[in-house]
Amino acid sequence: MPSVIVLDKLAQEGLDMLEAAPGITYEVITGLKGEELREALNRFDGAICRSGVKITPESLEGNRQLKAVVRAGVGTDNIDKAAATRAGIVVMNTPAGNTLSTAEHTVALMLALSRNVAPAYQSLIEGRWDRGKFMGTQVAGKTLGVIGLGRIGLAVAERAQGLEMNILGYDPFMTEERAQSLGIELVKTVDEILPRIDYLTVHTPLTEETRNLVDMEQLEIIKPGARLINCARGGIYNEAALAAGLESGKLAGVALDVYPEEPCTENPLFGMPGVVCTPHLGASTEEAQTSVATEAVELLTAFLTTGAIRHAVNVTPLDPKTLESLRGYLDVAYRLGRLAACVQPSGLSSCHLMYRGEIAGKDTKLLTSAFSAGLLEGAMDEPVNLVNAEVVLHDRGIELVEESNSDMGAFRASMSLELFAGDRCQKFTGALFGKEMPRLVAVDGQRLEAYLDGSMLIFHHHDLPGVIGSVGTIFGEHGVNIAQMAVGRTAPGGQAVGVLNLDGAPSDEAIAAIEALPQVTCAKAVNLPAAGELPHWLS
Ligand code: NAD
């Protein structure tokens, strides 16, 4: 019978669920450390903790019993994940537990902004009855832009629909069909949303792509009088741009729950007219605390009784033999996933993977997971890895189809990827040269040979004299050195595709100049890890 230890104070609802779980026994022992903790962890199959207990390499030393630790909450800094991985222990967290509380806080800030709740109360405290000064604005009938349609973004959209708002959404991993069924108008770029919204809220992780998502440039195109809310991560809006927008009157209001540096007690925005701020209170409700406790129990009991893993933040180690035989191909699959995320920035509905040749007889499921991890890695708030990537993709409504064919084709082994978005399909084929040289060997059925690493440019064009030269000249003018070039074409003078490996990432201006060439139909920059750089779960 699986046994569970609860290492920190947990909401009663969680303990009640453990009590009721058939075939599971549990004990609550809090305040453990040192040898006592090590000895206790070695007696149980699963553990639930919050942020109190510190699970260190020493506390896991010699452990033969523990199979999983679940953190009731999000942050897992108190658990040594590398040590857990080495001991074959899965570490999970409960990122969904605070979804509703954070969504409600977003709506609270949106309404507080609209009705001047904070300054009106302040003026009362100061002894004034300023009814004329705080004319508000109704949200019904207004348009809310939601950037990031994951757990919290969707919960906000649903609540705003209840307030009779129209929802415009942007998320690279939202399908058109799903958005439609949720009553959300999906747009393809952030720039498309900005001129159309009365309110904007962001619910993405902070990544290189989302940092300064609204900056000075975006202020130029945003609808005058827009109100902006951030309950996700500090830095998604550029605070200097927010201040400039408020000062110029372009923005009517700004509400923040999160800041680039926290705690944050001094900020130029604090006290500016039209601003309302809270100290990272999104998840601060009793219900969120209960919810993380019950979710933790659900995750752990499901794992101990059925082996199901969700929200894993580490990865169980692959057995060394499998890893050795597949490492190079796992790297190719992961890189194809990263490439897919760059070339298909929105509207992806389906990915078809075809494994050919000698890899067809291997663990292709693992290769598909590596592809999914590459695709999603930069976009999710939770760590995406071999264990959870496919589940996360499935949750987004993106279909994953896998086929194998042991016929070799042109290579000893290859993997082809078809990306479907609306009525569009893009196709890429990867192969491994030697043991560790990933290569791109076809794009949309046109054969070529390019390195699958670093900065790349993929451009479709008409096969006419001078195109390659013009592209080279533009890169020269923008200071980008071309390291290697490959071109594939169906027939002389027909459609062609060029793949350039570059010494540095090209600027948006350089890409725009290439796209503006009359013979070029589209150009996409791709940024992959350097040659030999493996994701942590592969190294
Ligand atoms: P999630 O992983 O469920 O959703 C994130 C979504 O962002 C995904 O759908 C992803 O596809 C999308 N996305 C990624 N990059 C994007 C881009 N460039 N443009 C548009 N969309 C993009 O995460 P979640 O649980 O909904 O959390 C959202 C954010 O809220 C996270 O930053 C999280 O840390 C934060 N959060 C804040 C609080 C708080 O107390 N204020 C509480 C919980 C979570």
Coordinates of C-alpha atoms and ligand atoms in Angstrom, one line a residue:
M1 CA 0.0 0.0 0.0
P2 CA 1.6 3.3 -1.1
S3 CA 2.5 5.7 1.8
V4 CA 2.7 9.5 1.8
I5 CA 4.4 11.9 4.2
V6 CA 3.2 15.5 4.5
L7 CA 6.2 17.6 5.4
D8 CA 4.7 21.1 5.8
K9 CA 1.4 22.5 7.1
L10 CA -1.2 21.6 4.4
A11 CA -4.8 22.9 4.1
Q12 CA -7.3 20.5 5.8
E13 CA -9.1 19.8 2.5
G14 CA -5.9 18.2 1.2
L15 CA -5.5 16.0 4.3
D16 CA -9.2 15.0 4.0
M17 CA -8.5 13.9 0.5
L18 CA -5.6 11.8 1.6
E19 CA -7.7 10.3 4.3
A20 CA -10.3 9.3 1.8
A21 CA -7.9 8.1 -0.9
P22 CA -8.4 4.3 -1.2
G23 CA -5.2 2.2 -0.7
I24 CA -3.1 5.1 0.5
T25 CA -1.8 5.7 4.0
Y26 CA -0.3 9.0 5.2
E27 CA 1.4 10.7 8.1
V28 CA 1.9 14.4 8.7
I29 CA 5.4 15.1 10.2
T30 CA 6.4 18.7 9.9
G31 CA 9.6 20.6 11.0
L32 CA 11.9 17.8 9.9
K33 CA 15.6 18.4 9.0
G34 CA 19.0 16.7 8.9
E35 CA 19.1 12.9 9.7
E36 CA 15.5 12.8 10.8
L37 CA 14.4 14.1 7.5
R38 CA 16.6 11.7 5.6
E39 CA 15.4 8.7 7.6
A40 CA 11.7 9.8 7.2
L41 CA 12.0 10.3 3.4
N42 CA 13.3 6.8 3.1
R43 CA 10.2 5.3 4.7
F44 CA 7.5 6.8 2.3
D45 CA 6.6 6.4 -1.4
G46 CA 5.5 10.0 -1.8
A47 CA 5.9 13.3 -0.1
I48 CA 4.0 16.6 -0.2
C49 CA 5.6 19.8 0.9
R50 CA 5.2 23.6 0.7
S51 CA 8.2 25.9 1.0
G52 CA 9.1 25.1 4.6
V53 CA 11.1 21.9 4.4
K54 CA 14.4 21.8 2.5
I55 CA 14.9 18.7 0.5
T56 CA 18.7 18.6 0.0
P57 CA 21.0 16.1 -1.7
E58 CA 21.9 14.9 1.9
S59 CA 18.3 14.3 2.8
L60 CA 17.9 12.0 -0.3
E61 CA 21.2 10.2 0.2
G62 CA 20.7 6.4 0.0
N63 CA 17.0 6.7 -0.6
R64 CA 15.5 3.6 -2.1
Q65 CA 11.9 4.2 -1.3
L66 CA 10.7 7.7 -2.3
K67 CA 9.2 8.0 -5.8
A68 CA 7.7 11.4 -6.0
V69 CA 7.7 14.8 -4.2
V70 CA 4.9 17.2 -4.9
R71 CA 5.2 20.9 -4.0
A72 CA 1.8 22.4 -3.1
G73 CA 2.4 25.6 -4.9
V74 CA 4.6 26.8 -7.8
G75 CA 8.2 27.6 -6.5
T76 CA 10.4 24.5 -6.1
D77 CA 13.6 26.2 -4.9
N78 CA 13.5 24.3 -1.6
I79 CA 13.9 21.0 -3.5
D80 CA 17.2 19.9 -5.0
K81 CA 15.8 18.8 -8.3
A82 CA 19.2 17.5 -9.6
A83 CA 19.5 15.2 -6.6
A84 CA 15.9 14.1 -6.9
T85 CA 16.5 13.3 -10.6
R86 CA 19.6 11.3 -9.8
A87 CA 17.7 9.3 -7.2
G88 CA 14.9 8.7 -9.8
I89 CA 12.4 10.8 -7.9
V90 CA 9.8 12.8 -9.8
V91 CA 9.3 16.4 -8.6
M92 CA 5.9 17.9 -9.4
N93 CA 4.3 21.3 -8.7
T94 CA 0.7 22.7 -8.9
P95 CA 0.7 25.6 -11.3
A96 CA -3.0 25.5 -11.8
G97 CA -4.0 26.0 -8.1
N98 CA -3.8 29.8 -8.2
T99 CA -5.4 30.3 -11.7
L100 CA -8.8 31.6 -10.6
S101 CA -7.5 33.8 -7.8
T102 CA -5.1 35.5 -10.2
A103 CA -7.8 35.8 -12.9
E104 CA -10.1 37.4 -10.3
H105 CA -7.4 39.8 -9.2
T106 CA -6.9 40.9 -12.9
V107 CA -10.6 41.6 -13.2
A108 CA -10.5 43.5 -9.8
L109 CA -7.7 45.7 -11.1
M110 CA -9.4 46.3 -14.4
L111 CA -12.6 47.5 -12.6
A112 CA -10.6 49.5 -10.1
L113 CA -9.0 51.3 -12.9
S114 CA -12.3 51.9 -14.7
R115 CA -14.0 53.4 -11.7
N116 CA -11.0 55.2 -10.0
V117 CA -11.6 53.1 -6.9
A118 CA -8.2 53.8 -5.3
P119 CA -7.9 57.6 -5.9
A120 CA -11.6 58.1 -5.0
Y121 CA -11.1 56.4 -1.6
Q122 CA -7.9 58.4 -1.1
S123 CA -9.7 61.7 -1.6
L124 CA -12.4 60.6 0.9
I125 CA -9.7 59.8 3.4
E126 CA -8.3 63.3 2.8
G127 CA -11.8 64.8 3.6
R128 CA -13.0 65.6 0.1
W129 CA -16.3 64.6 -1.6
D130 CA -15.0 64.7 -5.2
R131 CA -18.0 63.3 -7.1
G132 CA -17.2 65.2 -10.2
K133 CA -13.5 64.3 -10.4
F134 CA -13.9 60.6 -10.7
M135 CA -16.0 60.0 -13.7
G136 CA -15.5 56.4 -14.6
T137 CA -15.9 54.2 -17.7
Q138 CA -18.1 51.1 -18.2
V139 CA -16.4 47.9 -19.2
A140 CA -19.5 46.4 -20.9
G141 CA -19.3 46.7 -24.6
K142 CA -15.5 47.4 -24.5
T143 CA -12.8 45.3 -26.0
L144 CA -10.3 43.5 -23.8
G145 CA -7.1 42.2 -25.4
V146 CA -5.7 39.1 -23.7
I147 CA -2.1 38.2 -24.6
G148 CA -1.3 34.7 -23.4
L149 CA -4.3 32.3 -23.5
G150 CA -3.1 29.7 -21.0
R151 CA -4.7 28.9 -17.7
I152 CA -5.0 32.4 -16.3
G153 CA -5.6 34.2 -19.6
L154 CA -8.5 32.0 -20.5
A155 CA -10.0 32.4 -17.0
V156 CA -9.8 36.2 -17.4
A157 CA -11.4 36.0 -20.9
E158 CA -14.2 34.0 -19.5
R159 CA -14.9 36.4 -16.7
A160 CA -14.6 39.4 -18.9
Q161 CA -17.2 37.8 -21.3
G162 CA -19.5 37.7 -18.2
L163 CA -19.0 41.4 -18.0
E164 CA -20.2 41.7 -21.6
M165 CA -16.7 42.6 -23.0
N166 CA -15.5 41.6 -26.4
I167 CA -12.3 39.5 -26.3
L168 CA -9.4 39.7 -28.7
G169 CA -6.7 37.2 -28.0
Y170 CA -3.1 36.4 -29.0
D171 CA -1.2 33.2 -28.2
P172 CA 1.1 31.3 -30.5
F173 CA -0.2 28.0 -29.1
M174 CA -4.0 28.7 -29.4
T175 CA -5.8 27.1 -32.3
E176 CA -8.3 29.1 -34.4
E177 CA -11.0 26.4 -33.7
R178 CA -10.5 26.5 -30.0
A179 CA -10.5 30.3 -29.8
Q180 CA -13.7 30.4 -31.9
S181 CA -15.4 27.8 -29.6
L182 CA -14.5 30.1 -26.6
G183 CA -15.9 33.2 -28.2
I184 CA -12.4 34.8 -28.6
E185 CA -11.3 36.5 -31.7
L186 CA -7.8 35.3 -32.3
V187 CA -5.3 37.7 -33.9
K188 CA -1.9 36.7 -35.4
T189 CA 0.4 39.4 -33.8
V190 CA 0.5 41.7 -30.8
D191 CA 0.6 44.7 -33.2
E192 CA -2.8 43.6 -34.6
I193 CA -4.3 43.8 -31.1
L194 CA -3.0 47.1 -29.9
P195 CA -5.0 49.6 -32.1
R196 CA -8.3 47.7 -31.3
I197 CA -8.4 47.4 -27.5
D198 CA -9.8 49.5 -24.7
Y199 CA -8.1 47.2 -22.1
L200 CA -5.0 45.0 -22.4
T201 CA -4.0 42.3 -20.0
V202 CA -1.0 39.9 -20.3
H203 CA -0.8 36.4 -19.0
T204 CA 2.5 35.0 -20.5
P205 CA 5.7 33.9 -18.8
L206 CA 8.5 36.5 -19.0
T207 CA 10.7 35.3 -21.9
E208 CA 13.0 37.0 -24.4
E209 CA 9.9 37.4 -26.6
T210 CA 7.6 38.8 -24.0
R211 CA 10.0 41.2 -22.3
N212 CA 9.0 44.8 -23.2
L213 CA 6.1 43.5 -25.2
V214 CA 4.6 46.9 -24.8
D215 CA 7.4 49.5 -25.3
M216 CA 7.7 53.0 -26.7
E217 CA 7.1 51.7 -30.3
Q218 CA 3.9 49.9 -29.3
L219 CA 2.6 53.1 -27.7
E220 CA 2.6 54.6 -31.1
I221 CA 0.0 52.2 -32.4
I222 CA -2.0 51.5 -29.2
K223 CA -5.6 52.8 -29.1
P224 CA -5.6 56.2 -27.3
G225 CA -7.2 55.9 -23.9
A226 CA -6.2 52.2 -23.4
R227 CA -5.9 50.8 -19.9
L228 CA -3.2 48.2 -19.3
I229 CA -3.0 45.5 -16.6
N230 CA -0.2 43.2 -15.7
C231 CA -0.8 40.3 -13.2
A232 CA 1.8 38.0 -14.9
R233 CA 5.4 39.0 -14.5
G234 CA 7.2 42.3 -14.2
G235 CA 9.0 43.4 -17.3
I236 CA 6.4 42.4 -19.9
Y237 CA 5.4 46.0 -20.1
N238 CA 8.3 48.5 -20.2
E239 CA 7.6 50.6 -17.1
A240 CA 9.3 53.7 -18.7
A241 CA 7.0 53.4 -21.7
L242 CA 4.0 53.1 -19.3
A243 CA 5.0 56.3 -17.5
A244 CA 5.5 58.1 -20.8
G245 CA 2.1 56.8 -22.1
L246 CA 0.4 58.1 -19.0
E247 CA 2.1 61.5 -19.1
S248 CA 1.3 62.0 -22.7
G249 CA -2.3 61.0 -22.1
K250 CA -2.1 58.1 -24.6
L251 CA -2.8 55.6 -21.8
A252 CA -5.7 56.3 -19.5
G253 CA -4.6 53.8 -16.8
V254 CA -2.1 51.2 -15.7
A255 CA -2.6 48.5 -13.1
L256 CA 0.3 46.4 -11.9
D257 CA 0.5 43.5 -9.5
V258 CA 4.1 42.5 -10.5
Y259 CA 7.4 44.3 -11.0
P260 CA 10.8 43.6 -12.6
E261 CA 12.4 43.6 -9.1
E262 CA 10.4 42.4 -6.1
P263 CA 9.8 43.4 -3.4
C264 CA 9.2 46.8 -5.0
T265 CA 8.4 49.7 -2.7
E266 CA 9.6 52.6 -4.9
N267 CA 8.6 53.0 -8.4
P268 CA 8.1 56.1 -10.6
L269 CA 4.6 54.8 -11.5
F270 CA 3.5 54.7 -7.8
G271 CA 1.3 57.8 -7.2
M272 CA 1.0 58.8 -10.9
P273 CA -2.6 59.6 -11.8
G274 CA -4.3 56.7 -13.5
V275 CA -2.2 54.0 -11.7
V276 CA -3.3 51.3 -9.3
C277 CA -0.8 48.8 -8.0
T278 CA -0.8 45.9 -5.6
P279 CA 2.2 43.9 -4.1
H280 CA 2.0 40.6 -6.0
L281 CA -1.3 39.6 -4.5
G282 CA -2.6 37.5 -7.5
A283 CA -2.5 34.2 -5.7
S284 CA -3.1 35.5 -2.2
T285 CA -6.5 34.0 -1.4
E286 CA -7.4 31.2 1.1
E287 CA -9.0 29.3 -1.8
A288 CA -5.8 29.3 -3.8
Q289 CA -4.0 27.8 -0.8
T290 CA -6.7 25.1 -0.5
S291 CA -6.6 24.5 -4.2
V292 CA -2.9 23.9 -4.3
A293 CA -3.2 21.4 -1.4
T294 CA -6.0 19.4 -3.1
E295 CA -4.2 19.5 -6.5
A296 CA -1.0 18.3 -4.8
V297 CA -2.8 15.3 -3.3
E298 CA -4.5 14.6 -6.7
L299 CA -1.2 14.6 -8.5
L300 CA 0.6 12.4 -5.9
T301 CA -2.2 9.8 -5.6
A302 CA -2.6 9.6 -9.4
F303 CA 1.2 9.0 -9.7
L304 CA 1.3 6.4 -6.9
T305 CA -1.7 4.5 -8.1
T306 CA -1.4 4.8 -11.9
G307 CA 2.0 6.1 -12.6
A308 CA 0.6 9.2 -14.3
I309 CA 2.9 12.2 -14.2
R310 CA 1.7 15.8 -14.7
H311 CA 3.5 19.1 -14.0
A312 CA 6.8 17.4 -13.5
V313 CA 9.6 20.0 -12.9
N314 CA 12.4 17.5 -13.2
V315 CA 12.8 14.5 -15.4
T316 CA 13.3 11.0 -14.4
P317 CA 16.7 10.0 -15.9
L318 CA 16.6 8.0 -19.1
D319 CA 18.4 4.7 -18.9
P320 CA 21.9 5.1 -20.1
K321 CA 21.6 2.6 -22.9
T322 CA 18.5 4.3 -24.4
L323 CA 20.1 7.7 -24.0
E324 CA 23.3 6.6 -25.7
S325 CA 21.6 5.1 -28.7
L326 CA 19.2 8.0 -29.1
R327 CA 21.0 11.1 -27.9
G328 CA 21.9 12.4 -31.4
Y329 CA 18.3 11.9 -32.7
L330 CA 16.8 13.3 -29.6
D331 CA 18.8 16.4 -30.3
V332 CA 17.6 16.5 -33.9
A333 CA 14.0 16.1 -32.7
Y334 CA 14.4 18.9 -30.0
R335 CA 15.9 21.2 -32.6
L336 CA 13.1 20.6 -35.1
G337 CA 10.7 21.6 -32.2
R338 CA 12.6 24.8 -31.6
L339 CA 12.6 25.5 -35.4
A340 CA 8.9 24.9 -35.5
A341 CA 8.3 27.4 -32.7
C342 CA 10.2 30.0 -34.8
V343 CA 8.6 29.4 -38.2
Q344 CA 5.1 28.9 -37.0
P345 CA 4.6 31.7 -34.5
S346 CA 0.8 31.3 -34.2
G347 CA -2.2 29.2 -35.2
L348 CA -0.5 25.8 -35.0
S349 CA -3.2 23.1 -35.0
S350 CA -1.4 19.9 -35.8
C351 CA 2.1 18.4 -36.0
H352 CA 2.8 15.2 -38.0
L353 CA 6.1 13.4 -37.4
M354 CA 7.4 10.7 -39.6
Y355 CA 10.4 8.6 -38.5
R356 CA 12.2 6.8 -41.3
G357 CA 15.0 4.3 -41.4
E358 CA 16.9 2.9 -38.5
I359 CA 15.2 5.2 -35.9
A360 CA 11.7 3.8 -36.8
G361 CA 12.5 0.7 -34.7
K362 CA 13.6 2.8 -31.7
D363 CA 11.7 4.6 -29.0
T364 CA 10.0 7.2 -31.2
K365 CA 7.7 8.2 -28.4
L366 CA 10.7 9.7 -26.7
L367 CA 11.7 11.5 -29.9
T368 CA 8.2 12.9 -30.2
S369 CA 8.5 14.1 -26.6
A370 CA 11.8 15.8 -27.4
F371 CA 10.2 17.5 -30.4
S372 CA 7.3 18.7 -28.2
A373 CA 9.7 20.0 -25.5
G374 CA 11.6 22.0 -28.1
L375 CA 8.3 23.4 -29.5
L376 CA 7.0 24.6 -26.2
E377 CA 10.1 25.3 -24.1
G378 CA 10.1 29.1 -24.5
A379 CA 6.3 29.6 -24.1
M380 CA 5.1 28.0 -20.9
D381 CA 5.2 29.1 -17.4
E382 CA 6.1 25.6 -16.1
P383 CA 9.3 23.8 -17.1
V384 CA 8.6 21.7 -20.2
N385 CA 10.6 18.5 -20.6
L386 CA 10.5 15.0 -21.9
V387 CA 8.0 13.9 -19.2
N388 CA 5.3 16.5 -19.6
A389 CA 5.7 18.1 -23.1
E390 CA 3.1 15.9 -24.9
V391 CA 0.5 16.5 -22.2
V392 CA 1.0 20.2 -22.3
L393 CA 0.7 20.2 -26.1
H394 CA -2.5 18.1 -25.8
D395 CA -3.9 20.5 -23.2
R396 CA -3.5 23.3 -25.8
G397 CA -5.6 21.3 -28.3
I398 CA -2.6 20.8 -30.7
E399 CA -2.8 17.4 -32.4
L400 CA 0.4 15.3 -32.5
V401 CA 0.5 12.4 -35.0
E402 CA 3.4 10.0 -35.2
E403 CA 4.3 7.5 -37.9
S404 CA 7.2 5.3 -38.6
N405 CA 8.6 3.7 -41.7
S406 CA 11.6 1.4 -41.6
D407 CA 12.5 2.1 -45.3
M408 CA 15.6 4.2 -45.3
G409 CA 14.8 6.7 -48.0
A410 CA 17.8 8.9 -48.8
F411 CA 19.3 8.7 -45.3
R412 CA 20.1 6.0 -42.8
A413 CA 17.6 7.7 -40.6
S414 CA 15.5 10.9 -40.8
M415 CA 12.6 12.6 -39.2
S416 CA 10.1 14.7 -41.2
L417 CA 7.8 17.2 -39.6
E418 CA 4.7 18.7 -41.1
L419 CA 3.2 21.7 -39.3
F420 CA -0.4 22.5 -40.0
A421 CA -1.9 25.9 -39.3
G422 CA -5.3 26.7 -40.9
D423 CA -4.9 25.6 -44.6
R424 CA -1.2 26.0 -44.5
C425 CA 1.4 23.2 -44.2
Q426 CA 5.1 23.6 -43.8
K427 CA 7.4 20.6 -43.9
F428 CA 11.0 20.1 -42.6
T429 CA 13.2 17.1 -42.6
G430 CA 16.1 16.6 -40.2
A431 CA 18.8 14.0 -40.1
L432 CA 21.9 13.2 -38.1
F433 CA 25.3 13.2 -39.8
G434 CA 27.8 11.1 -37.9
K435 CA 26.9 10.7 -34.2
E436 CA 26.2 14.3 -33.3
M437 CA 25.8 16.6 -36.2
P438 CA 22.1 17.5 -36.7
R439 CA 21.2 18.7 -40.2
L440 CA 18.2 20.2 -42.0
V441 CA 18.0 18.1 -45.1
A442 CA 14.7 19.3 -46.7
V443 CA 12.3 22.2 -46.5
D444 CA 8.8 21.8 -48.0
G445 CA 10.1 18.8 -50.0
Q446 CA 13.1 20.6 -51.5
R447 CA 16.3 19.0 -50.6
L448 CA 19.3 20.9 -49.3
E449 CA 21.8 20.5 -46.5
A450 CA 22.1 23.1 -43.7
Y451 CA 23.4 23.1 -40.1
L452 CA 20.6 22.8 -37.6
D453 CA 22.1 25.2 -35.1
G454 CA 22.6 28.8 -34.1
S455 CA 21.1 31.7 -36.1
M456 CA 19.5 30.8 -39.4
L457 CA 17.4 32.4 -42.1
I458 CA 14.9 30.3 -44.1
F459 CA 13.5 32.1 -47.1
H460 CA 11.3 31.0 -49.9
H461 CA 11.8 32.7 -53.3
H462 CA 11.6 32.4 -57.1
D463 CA 14.7 30.8 -58.5
L464 CA 15.9 33.7 -60.5
P465 CA 19.4 35.1 -61.0
G466 CA 20.5 37.7 -58.4
V467 CA 18.2 36.7 -55.5
I468 CA 21.0 35.1 -53.4
G469 CA 23.3 38.1 -54.2
S470 CA 20.6 40.6 -53.0
V471 CA 20.1 38.7 -49.8
G472 CA 23.8 38.6 -49.2
T473 CA 24.1 42.4 -49.9
I474 CA 21.3 43.1 -47.4
F475 CA 23.0 41.1 -44.7
G476 CA 26.3 42.8 -45.5
E477 CA 24.6 46.2 -45.1
H478 CA 23.3 45.0 -41.7
G479 CA 26.6 43.6 -40.5
V480 CA 25.4 39.9 -40.5
N481 CA 28.0 37.4 -41.7
I482 CA 26.8 34.4 -43.6
A483 CA 28.6 31.2 -42.4
Q484 CA 27.1 28.8 -44.9
M485 CA 24.3 28.7 -47.5
A486 CA 22.1 26.0 -48.9
V487 CA 19.5 26.2 -51.6
G488 CA 16.9 23.7 -52.7
R489 CA 14.6 24.0 -55.6
T490 CA 12.0 21.9 -57.5
A491 CA 13.2 22.9 -61.0
P492 CA 15.3 25.7 -62.5
G493 CA 13.3 28.9 -62.5
G494 CA 10.7 27.5 -60.2
Q495 CA 10.0 27.8 -56.4
A496 CA 13.1 27.6 -54.3
V497 CA 14.1 27.7 -50.6
G498 CA 17.3 29.1 -49.2
V499 CA 18.7 28.3 -45.7
L500 CA 21.5 30.5 -44.4
N501 CA 23.5 29.7 -41.2
L502 CA 24.5 33.1 -39.8
D503 CA 27.2 34.2 -37.4
G504 CA 24.7 36.4 -35.5
A505 CA 20.9 37.0 -35.2
P506 CA 19.7 39.3 -38.0
S507 CA 17.7 42.4 -36.9
D508 CA 14.0 42.8 -37.7
E509 CA 15.0 45.5 -40.2
A510 CA 17.3 43.1 -42.1
I511 CA 14.5 40.4 -42.3
A512 CA 12.0 43.0 -43.4
A513 CA 14.4 44.2 -46.2
I514 CA 14.8 40.6 -47.4
E515 CA 11.0 40.0 -47.4
A516 CA 10.6 43.2 -49.4
L517 CA 12.7 41.8 -52.3
P518 CA 10.2 41.1 -55.1
Q519 CA 11.5 37.5 -55.7
V520 CA 11.2 36.6 -52.0
T521 CA 7.9 35.2 -50.8
C522 CA 8.7 34.9 -47.1
A523 CA 11.7 34.9 -44.8
K524 CA 11.9 33.6 -41.3
A525 CA 14.6 34.0 -38.7
V526 CA 15.3 30.9 -36.6
N527 CA 17.3 30.8 -33.5
L528 CA 18.6 27.4 -32.3
P529 CA 21.1 26.4 -29.6
A530 CA 24.7 26.4 -30.8
A531 CA 26.2 23.2 -32.2
G532 CA 26.7 20.7 -29.4
E533 CA 24.6 22.6 -26.9
L534 CA 22.1 20.1 -25.4
P535 CA 19.0 20.7 -23.3
H536 CA 19.7 19.9 -19.6
W537 CA 17.7 16.7 -19.8
L538 CA 19.9 15.4 -22.6
S539 CA 23.3 16.3 -21.3
Ligands
NAD1 P1 0.4 29.1 -18.7 O1 1.7 28.4 -19.0 O2 -0.9 28.3 -18.5 O3 0.1 30.1 -19.9 C1 1.0 30.9 -20.5 C2 0.5 31.2 -21.9 O4 1.4 32.2 -22.5 C3 0.6 29.9 -22.8 O5 -0.6 29.6 -23.4 C4 1.6 30.3 -23.9 O6 1.4 29.7 -25.2 C5 1.5 31.8 -23.9 N1 2.6 32.5 -24.5 C6 3.9 32.3 -24.4 N2 4.7 33.1 -25.1 C7 3.8 34.0 -25.6 C8 4.0 35.2 -26.4 N3 5.2 35.6 -26.9 N4 2.8 35.8 -26.8 C9 1.6 35.4 -26.5 N5 1.4 34.3 -25.7 C10 2.5 33.6 -25.3 O7 0.7 30.1 -17.5 P2 -0.4 30.7 -16.4 O8 -0.5 29.7 -15.3 O9 -1.6 31.1 -17.2 O10 0.4 31.9 -15.9 C11 0.5 33.1 -16.7 C12 1.5 34.1 -16.0 O11 0.9 34.5 -14.7 C13 2.8 33.6 -15.7 O12 3.8 34.5 -16.0 C14 2.8 33.3 -14.2 O13 4.1 33.3 -13.6 C15 1.9 34.5 -13.7 N6 1.3 34.3 -12.4 C16 1.2 35.4 -11.6 C17 0.6 35.3 -10.4 C18 0.4 36.5 -9.5 O14 0.4 36.3 -8.3 N7 0.3 37.7 -10.0 C19 0.0 34.1 -9.9 C20 0.2 33.0 -10.8 C21 0.8 33.1 -12.0

